[in-house]
Short mmCIF file of C-alpha atoms in Angstrom, two decimals:
data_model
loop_
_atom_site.label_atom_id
_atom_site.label_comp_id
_atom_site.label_asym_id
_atom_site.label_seq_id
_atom_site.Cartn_x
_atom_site.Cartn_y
_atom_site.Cartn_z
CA UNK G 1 52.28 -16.23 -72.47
CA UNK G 2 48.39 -15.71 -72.59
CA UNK G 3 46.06 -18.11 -70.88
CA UNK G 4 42.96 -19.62 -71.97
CA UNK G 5 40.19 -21.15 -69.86
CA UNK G 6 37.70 -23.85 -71.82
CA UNK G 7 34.08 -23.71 -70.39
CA UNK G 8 33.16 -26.94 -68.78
CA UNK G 9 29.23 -27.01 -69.77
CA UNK G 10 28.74 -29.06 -67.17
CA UNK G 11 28.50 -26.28 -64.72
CA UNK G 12 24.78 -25.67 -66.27
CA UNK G 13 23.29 -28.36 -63.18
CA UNK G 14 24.23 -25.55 -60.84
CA UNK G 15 21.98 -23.19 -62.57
CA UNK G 16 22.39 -20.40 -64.67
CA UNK G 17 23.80 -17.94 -62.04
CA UNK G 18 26.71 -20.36 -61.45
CA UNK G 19 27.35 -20.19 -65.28
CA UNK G 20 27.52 -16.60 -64.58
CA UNK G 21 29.74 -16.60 -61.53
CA UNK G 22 32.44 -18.92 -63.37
CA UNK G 23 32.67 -16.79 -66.46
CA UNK G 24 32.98 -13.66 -64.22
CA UNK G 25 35.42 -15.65 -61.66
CA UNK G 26 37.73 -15.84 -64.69
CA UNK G 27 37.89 -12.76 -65.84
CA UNK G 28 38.62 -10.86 -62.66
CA UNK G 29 41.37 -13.95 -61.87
CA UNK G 30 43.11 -12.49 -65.61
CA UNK G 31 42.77 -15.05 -67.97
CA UNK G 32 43.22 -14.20 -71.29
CA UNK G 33 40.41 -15.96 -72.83
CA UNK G 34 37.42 -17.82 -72.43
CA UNK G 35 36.76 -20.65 -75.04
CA UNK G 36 33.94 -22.71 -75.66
CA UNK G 37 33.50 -26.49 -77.14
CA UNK G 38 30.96 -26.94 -79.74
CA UNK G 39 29.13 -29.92 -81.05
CA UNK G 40 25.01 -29.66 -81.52
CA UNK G 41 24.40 -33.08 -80.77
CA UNK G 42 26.56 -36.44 -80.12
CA UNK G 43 25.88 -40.12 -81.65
CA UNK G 44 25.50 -43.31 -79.12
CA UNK G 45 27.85 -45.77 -80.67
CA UNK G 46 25.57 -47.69 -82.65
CA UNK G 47 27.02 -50.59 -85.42
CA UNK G 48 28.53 -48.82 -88.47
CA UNK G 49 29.29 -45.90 -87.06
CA UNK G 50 32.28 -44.57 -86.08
CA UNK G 51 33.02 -45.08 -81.87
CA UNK G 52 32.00 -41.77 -80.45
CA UNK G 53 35.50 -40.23 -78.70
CA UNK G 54 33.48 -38.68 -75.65
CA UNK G 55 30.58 -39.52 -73.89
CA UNK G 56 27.58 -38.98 -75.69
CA UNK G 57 25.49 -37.20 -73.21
CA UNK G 58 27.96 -35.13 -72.00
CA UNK G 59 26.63 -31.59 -71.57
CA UNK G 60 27.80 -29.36 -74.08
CA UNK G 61 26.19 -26.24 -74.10
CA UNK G 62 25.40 -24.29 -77.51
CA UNK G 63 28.66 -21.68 -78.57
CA UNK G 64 26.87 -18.30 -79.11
CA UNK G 65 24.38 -18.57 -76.72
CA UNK G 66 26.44 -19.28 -73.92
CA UNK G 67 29.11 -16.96 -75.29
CA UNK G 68 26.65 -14.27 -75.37
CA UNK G 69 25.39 -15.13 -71.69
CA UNK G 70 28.96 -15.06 -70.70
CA UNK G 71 29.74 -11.27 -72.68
CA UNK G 72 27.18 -10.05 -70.12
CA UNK G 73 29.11 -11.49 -67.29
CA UNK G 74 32.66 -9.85 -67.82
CA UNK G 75 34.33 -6.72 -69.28
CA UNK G 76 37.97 -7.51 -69.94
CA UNK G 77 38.68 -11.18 -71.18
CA UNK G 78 38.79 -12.42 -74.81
CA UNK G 79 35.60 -15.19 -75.58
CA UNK G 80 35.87 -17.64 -78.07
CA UNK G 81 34.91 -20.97 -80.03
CA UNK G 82 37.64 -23.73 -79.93
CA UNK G 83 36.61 -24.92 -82.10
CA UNK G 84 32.95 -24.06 -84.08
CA UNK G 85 32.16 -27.00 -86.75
CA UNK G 86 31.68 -24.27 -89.23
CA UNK G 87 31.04 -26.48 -92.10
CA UNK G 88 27.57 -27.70 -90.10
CA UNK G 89 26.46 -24.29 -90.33
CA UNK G 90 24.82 -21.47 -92.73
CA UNK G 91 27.61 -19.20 -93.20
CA UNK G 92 25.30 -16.19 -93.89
CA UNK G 93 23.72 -16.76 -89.80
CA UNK G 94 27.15 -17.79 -88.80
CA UNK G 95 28.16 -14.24 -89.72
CA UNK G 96 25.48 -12.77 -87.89
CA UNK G 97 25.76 -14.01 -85.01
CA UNK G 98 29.61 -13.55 -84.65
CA UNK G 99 28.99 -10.00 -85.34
CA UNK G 100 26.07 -9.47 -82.94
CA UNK G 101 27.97 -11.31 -80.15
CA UNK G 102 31.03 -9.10 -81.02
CA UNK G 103 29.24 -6.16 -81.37
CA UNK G 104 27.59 -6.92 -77.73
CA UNK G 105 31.14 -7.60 -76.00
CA UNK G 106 32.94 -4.74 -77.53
CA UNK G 107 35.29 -6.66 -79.65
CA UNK G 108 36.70 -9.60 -78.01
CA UNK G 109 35.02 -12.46 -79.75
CA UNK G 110 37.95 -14.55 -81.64
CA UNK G 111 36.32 -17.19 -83.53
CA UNK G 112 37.73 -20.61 -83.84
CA UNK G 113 36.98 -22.87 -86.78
CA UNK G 114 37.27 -26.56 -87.71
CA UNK G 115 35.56 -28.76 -89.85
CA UNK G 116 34.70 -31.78 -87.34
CA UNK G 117 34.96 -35.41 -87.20
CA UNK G 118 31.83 -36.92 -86.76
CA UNK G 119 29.42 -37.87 -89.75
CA UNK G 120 26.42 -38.62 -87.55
CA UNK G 121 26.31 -35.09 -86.54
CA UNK G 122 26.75 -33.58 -90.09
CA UNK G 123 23.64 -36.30 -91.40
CA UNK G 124 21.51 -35.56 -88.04
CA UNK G 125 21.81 -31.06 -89.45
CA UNK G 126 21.54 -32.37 -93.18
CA UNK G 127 25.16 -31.27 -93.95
CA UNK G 128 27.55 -32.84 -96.24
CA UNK G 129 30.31 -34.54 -94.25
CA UNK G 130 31.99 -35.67 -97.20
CA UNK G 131 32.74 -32.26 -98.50
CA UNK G 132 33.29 -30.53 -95.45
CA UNK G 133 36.84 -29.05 -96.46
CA UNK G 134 35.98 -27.62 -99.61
CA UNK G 135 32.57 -25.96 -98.20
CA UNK G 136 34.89 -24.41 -95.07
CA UNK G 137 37.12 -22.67 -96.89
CA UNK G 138 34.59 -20.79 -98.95
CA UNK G 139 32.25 -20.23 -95.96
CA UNK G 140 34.85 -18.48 -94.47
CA UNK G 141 35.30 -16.08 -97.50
CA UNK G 142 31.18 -15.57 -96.96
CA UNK G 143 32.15 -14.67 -92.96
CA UNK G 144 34.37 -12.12 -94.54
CA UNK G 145 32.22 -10.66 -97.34
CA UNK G 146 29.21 -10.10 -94.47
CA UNK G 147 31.33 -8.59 -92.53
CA UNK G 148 32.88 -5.49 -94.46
CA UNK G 149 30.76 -5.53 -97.79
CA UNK G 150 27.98 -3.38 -98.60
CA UNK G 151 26.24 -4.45 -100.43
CA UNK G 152 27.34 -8.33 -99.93
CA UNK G 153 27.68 -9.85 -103.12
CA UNK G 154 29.16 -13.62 -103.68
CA UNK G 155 29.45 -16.20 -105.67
CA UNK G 156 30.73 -19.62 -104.89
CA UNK G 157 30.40 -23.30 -105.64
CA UNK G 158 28.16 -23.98 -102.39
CA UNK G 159 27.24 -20.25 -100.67
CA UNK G 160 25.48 -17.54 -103.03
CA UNK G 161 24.77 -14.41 -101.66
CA UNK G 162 23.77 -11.26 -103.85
CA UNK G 163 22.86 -7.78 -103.53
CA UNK G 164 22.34 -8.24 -99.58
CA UNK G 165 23.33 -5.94 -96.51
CA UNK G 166 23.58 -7.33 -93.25
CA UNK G 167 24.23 -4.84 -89.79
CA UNK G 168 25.87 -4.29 -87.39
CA UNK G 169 29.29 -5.06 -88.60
CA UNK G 170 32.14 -6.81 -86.06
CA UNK G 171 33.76 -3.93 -84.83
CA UNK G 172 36.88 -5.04 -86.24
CA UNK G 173 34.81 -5.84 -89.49
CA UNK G 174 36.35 -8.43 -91.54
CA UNK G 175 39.43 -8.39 -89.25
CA UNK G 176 37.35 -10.12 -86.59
CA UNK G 177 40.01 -12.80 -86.10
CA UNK G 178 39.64 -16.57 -87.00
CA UNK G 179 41.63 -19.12 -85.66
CA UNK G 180 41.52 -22.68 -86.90
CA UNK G 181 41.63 -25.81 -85.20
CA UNK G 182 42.55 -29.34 -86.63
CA UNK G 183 46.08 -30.87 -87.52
CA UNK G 184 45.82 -32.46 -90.90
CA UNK G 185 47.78 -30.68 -93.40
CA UNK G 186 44.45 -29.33 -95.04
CA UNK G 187 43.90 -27.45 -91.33
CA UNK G 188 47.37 -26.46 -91.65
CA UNK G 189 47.35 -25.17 -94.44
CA UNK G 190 44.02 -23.48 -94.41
CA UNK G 191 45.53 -21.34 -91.14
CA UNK G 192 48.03 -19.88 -92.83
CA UNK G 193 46.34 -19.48 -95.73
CA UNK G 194 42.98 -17.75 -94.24
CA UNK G 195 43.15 -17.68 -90.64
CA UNK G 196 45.23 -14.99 -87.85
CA UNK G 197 45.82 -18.01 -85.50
CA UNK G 198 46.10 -21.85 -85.06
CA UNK G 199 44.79 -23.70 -82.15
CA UNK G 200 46.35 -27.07 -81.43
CA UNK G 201 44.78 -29.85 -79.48
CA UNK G 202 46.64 -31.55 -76.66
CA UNK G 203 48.12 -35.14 -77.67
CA UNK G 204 51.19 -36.79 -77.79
CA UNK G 205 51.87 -36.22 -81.47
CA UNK G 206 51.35 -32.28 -80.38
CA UNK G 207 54.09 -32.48 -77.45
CA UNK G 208 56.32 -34.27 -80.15
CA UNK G 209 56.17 -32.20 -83.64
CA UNK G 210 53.90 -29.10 -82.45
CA UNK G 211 56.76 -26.91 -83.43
CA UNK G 212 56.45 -28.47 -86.68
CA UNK G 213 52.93 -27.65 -87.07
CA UNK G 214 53.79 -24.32 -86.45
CA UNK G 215 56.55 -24.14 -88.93
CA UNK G 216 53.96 -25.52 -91.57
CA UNK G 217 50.99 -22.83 -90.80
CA UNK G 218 54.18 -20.34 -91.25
CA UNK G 219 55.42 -21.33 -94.68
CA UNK G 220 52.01 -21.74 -95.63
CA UNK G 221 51.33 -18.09 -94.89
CA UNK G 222 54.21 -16.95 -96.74
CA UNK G 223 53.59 -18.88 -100.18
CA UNK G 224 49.90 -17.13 -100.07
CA UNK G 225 51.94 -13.67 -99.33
CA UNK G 226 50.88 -12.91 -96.01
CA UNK G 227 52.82 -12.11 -92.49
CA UNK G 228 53.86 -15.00 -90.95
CA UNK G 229 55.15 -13.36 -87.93
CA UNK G 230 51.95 -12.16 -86.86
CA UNK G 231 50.08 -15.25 -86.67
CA UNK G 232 49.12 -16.40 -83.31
CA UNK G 233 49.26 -19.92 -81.54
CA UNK G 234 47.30 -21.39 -78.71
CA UNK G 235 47.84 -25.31 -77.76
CA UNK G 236 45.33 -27.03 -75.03
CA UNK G 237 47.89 -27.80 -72.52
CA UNK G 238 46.10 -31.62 -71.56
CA UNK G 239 43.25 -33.31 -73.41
CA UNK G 240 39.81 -34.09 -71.50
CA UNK G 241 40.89 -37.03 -69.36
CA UNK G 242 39.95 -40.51 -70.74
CA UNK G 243 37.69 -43.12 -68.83
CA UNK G 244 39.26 -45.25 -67.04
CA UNK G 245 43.22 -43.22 -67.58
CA UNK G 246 44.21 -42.58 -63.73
CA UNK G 247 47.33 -40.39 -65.28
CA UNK G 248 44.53 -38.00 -67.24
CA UNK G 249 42.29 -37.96 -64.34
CA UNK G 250 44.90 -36.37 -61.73
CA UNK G 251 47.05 -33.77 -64.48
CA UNK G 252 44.84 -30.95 -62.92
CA UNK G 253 46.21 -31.89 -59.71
CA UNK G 254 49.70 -31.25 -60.47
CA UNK G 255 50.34 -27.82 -61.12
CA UNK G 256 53.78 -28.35 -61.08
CA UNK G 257 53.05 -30.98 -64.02
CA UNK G 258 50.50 -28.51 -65.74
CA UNK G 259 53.51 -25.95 -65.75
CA UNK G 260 55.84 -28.18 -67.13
CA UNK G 261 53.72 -28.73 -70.19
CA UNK G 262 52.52 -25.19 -70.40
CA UNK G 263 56.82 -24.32 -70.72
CA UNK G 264 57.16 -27.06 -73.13
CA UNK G 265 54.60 -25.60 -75.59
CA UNK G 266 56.19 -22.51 -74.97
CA UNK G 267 59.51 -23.61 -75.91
CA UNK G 268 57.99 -24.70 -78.99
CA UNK G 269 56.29 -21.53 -80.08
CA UNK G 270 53.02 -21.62 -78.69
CA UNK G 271 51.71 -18.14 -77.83
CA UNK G 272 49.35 -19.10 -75.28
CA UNK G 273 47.86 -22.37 -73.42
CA UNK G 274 44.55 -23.82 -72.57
CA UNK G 275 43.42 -24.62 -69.18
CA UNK G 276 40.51 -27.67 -70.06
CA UNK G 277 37.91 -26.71 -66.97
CA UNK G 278 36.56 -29.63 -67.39
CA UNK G 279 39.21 -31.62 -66.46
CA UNK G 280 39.81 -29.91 -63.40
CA UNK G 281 35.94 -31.35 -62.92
CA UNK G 282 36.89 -34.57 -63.63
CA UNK G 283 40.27 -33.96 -61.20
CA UNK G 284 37.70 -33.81 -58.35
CA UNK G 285 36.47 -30.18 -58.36
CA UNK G 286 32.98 -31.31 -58.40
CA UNK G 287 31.40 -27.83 -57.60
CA UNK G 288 31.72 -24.31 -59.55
CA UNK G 289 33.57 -22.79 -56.19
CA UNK G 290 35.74 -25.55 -56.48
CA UNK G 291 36.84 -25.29 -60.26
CA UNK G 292 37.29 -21.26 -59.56
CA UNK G 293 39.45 -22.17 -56.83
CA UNK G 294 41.66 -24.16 -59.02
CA UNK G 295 41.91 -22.10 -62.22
CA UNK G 296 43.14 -19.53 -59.69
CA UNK G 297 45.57 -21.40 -58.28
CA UNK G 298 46.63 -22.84 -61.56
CA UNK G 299 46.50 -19.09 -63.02
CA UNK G 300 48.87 -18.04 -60.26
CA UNK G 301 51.53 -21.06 -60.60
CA UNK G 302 51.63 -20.51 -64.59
CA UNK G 303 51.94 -16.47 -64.12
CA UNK G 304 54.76 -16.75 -62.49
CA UNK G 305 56.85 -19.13 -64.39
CA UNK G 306 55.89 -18.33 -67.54
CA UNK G 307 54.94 -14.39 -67.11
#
């Protein structure tokens, strides 16, 4: 089973070298891959609007950025969005900077897509949140066109691009994978349609029909006549804990409990798990040493039960 880490920003208020020595820590322990959140900026709760579902001043750094930081910092493991809001974002830069950051890492950038949940964000980057869906699909067919045409030409109802050339390609070109994130049947469905991988986020609903989900992105893939048996899955093993939830707060303690899950998404035909760093944070490890300390112990515990 591979292993996934997700970046706890919050390791920024040790400074930028402890940033460095996390993303370095994990790829000499042998994770798999190194995933980053991604939201530009949160809303306060505020009447009308929608109850924000995290804090919103929690740190969150920006993806590519950091990513690219990171690239600098290791040699071996996989780095990664989990997910990107694409639909907040020019396609045409999106592009670029997938393919620089790939470029600059040698190839091991897997970029994870969703469309996002909260309107404030979309009107605070003058996006449309009410057509998010529609505009993701076809931006992703623009990520695809910059990466392996020459000249890029397209033609779409929200993206035009014509008679362009953008360089350096992904390595991979247009086979720079995408994953999507999100489980309505639109994100579902979108995976298998357009996407080499699904990423599922922890909840119950996930524990109890995940192997569903999986089932879906698979017959999905095969109506639009593609391989369904080489699509990838990843599943966060635990969501960030919630205030005040005492049972959230202490998973990260528990490897034998963070194993147990880890098998059970495996016996459901996950491919690979996500440690949430910042959870271990919120479990007590309070200082970078401290969260590298328990991703290797966690690391060690899920290596040998689950290979």
């Amino acid at each position: 089973m591979k292993l996934a880490v997700e970046f706890p920003s919050v390791v920024y208020r040790e400074g930028p070298d402890a940033v460095a020595r996390l993303a370095a820590a994990m790829d000499e322990i042998g994770f798999d891959q190194l995933d980053i959140f991604d939201h530009v900026v949160m809303g306060h709760d505020t009447d009308g609007r929608e109850k924000n579902r995290y804090p919103a001043k929690m740190p969150i750094m920006e993806a590519f950025a950091t990513l690219g930081y990171m690239a600098a910092c290791t040699s071996r493991i996989g780095l990664g969005t989990e997910v990107l809001v694409l639909p907040q974002r020019d396609p045409v830069l999106t592009a670029k900077q997938a393919a620089t950051l790939d470029t600059l890492s040698g190839g091991r950038l897997r970029l994870g897509l969703g469309v996002g949940w909260q309107e404030s964000e979309y009107e605070a980057l003058g996006q449309n949140f009410r057509n998010r869906g529609r505009r993701m699909d076809e931006a992703i067919e623009v990520l695809r066109a910059c990466w392996s045409q020459d000249p890029i030409d397209f033609e779409g109802e929200f993206y035009r691009v014509e008679a362009m050339a953008m360089e350096p390609k992904p390595p991979r070109g247009a086979g720079l994978p995408i994953w999507i994130g999100g489980h309505s049947e639109a994100a579902l469905r979108r995976a298998g349609r357009r996407a080499e991988g699904w990423m599922g986020v922890a909840s119950p609903e996930l524990f109890e029909s995940g192997d569903q989900a999986i089932a879906a992105v698979r017959r999905y893939a095969e109506e639009a006549g593609r391989d369904a048996s080489a699509l990838e899955f990843q599943a966060q093993v635990s969501p960030p804990p919630r205030p005040g939830n005492e049972s959230d707060r202490t998973f990260y303690t528990d490897p034998d409990r963070v194993a147990a899950a880890a098998a059970k998404l495996g016996e459901m035909g996950f491919d690979g798990v996500a440690l949430n760093l910042t959870g271990l944070f919120l479990a007590g490890a309070r200082t970078v040493d401290a969260m590298i300390d328990g991703a290797a112990a966690l690391h060690e515990k899920l290596r040998a039960e689950l290979g």
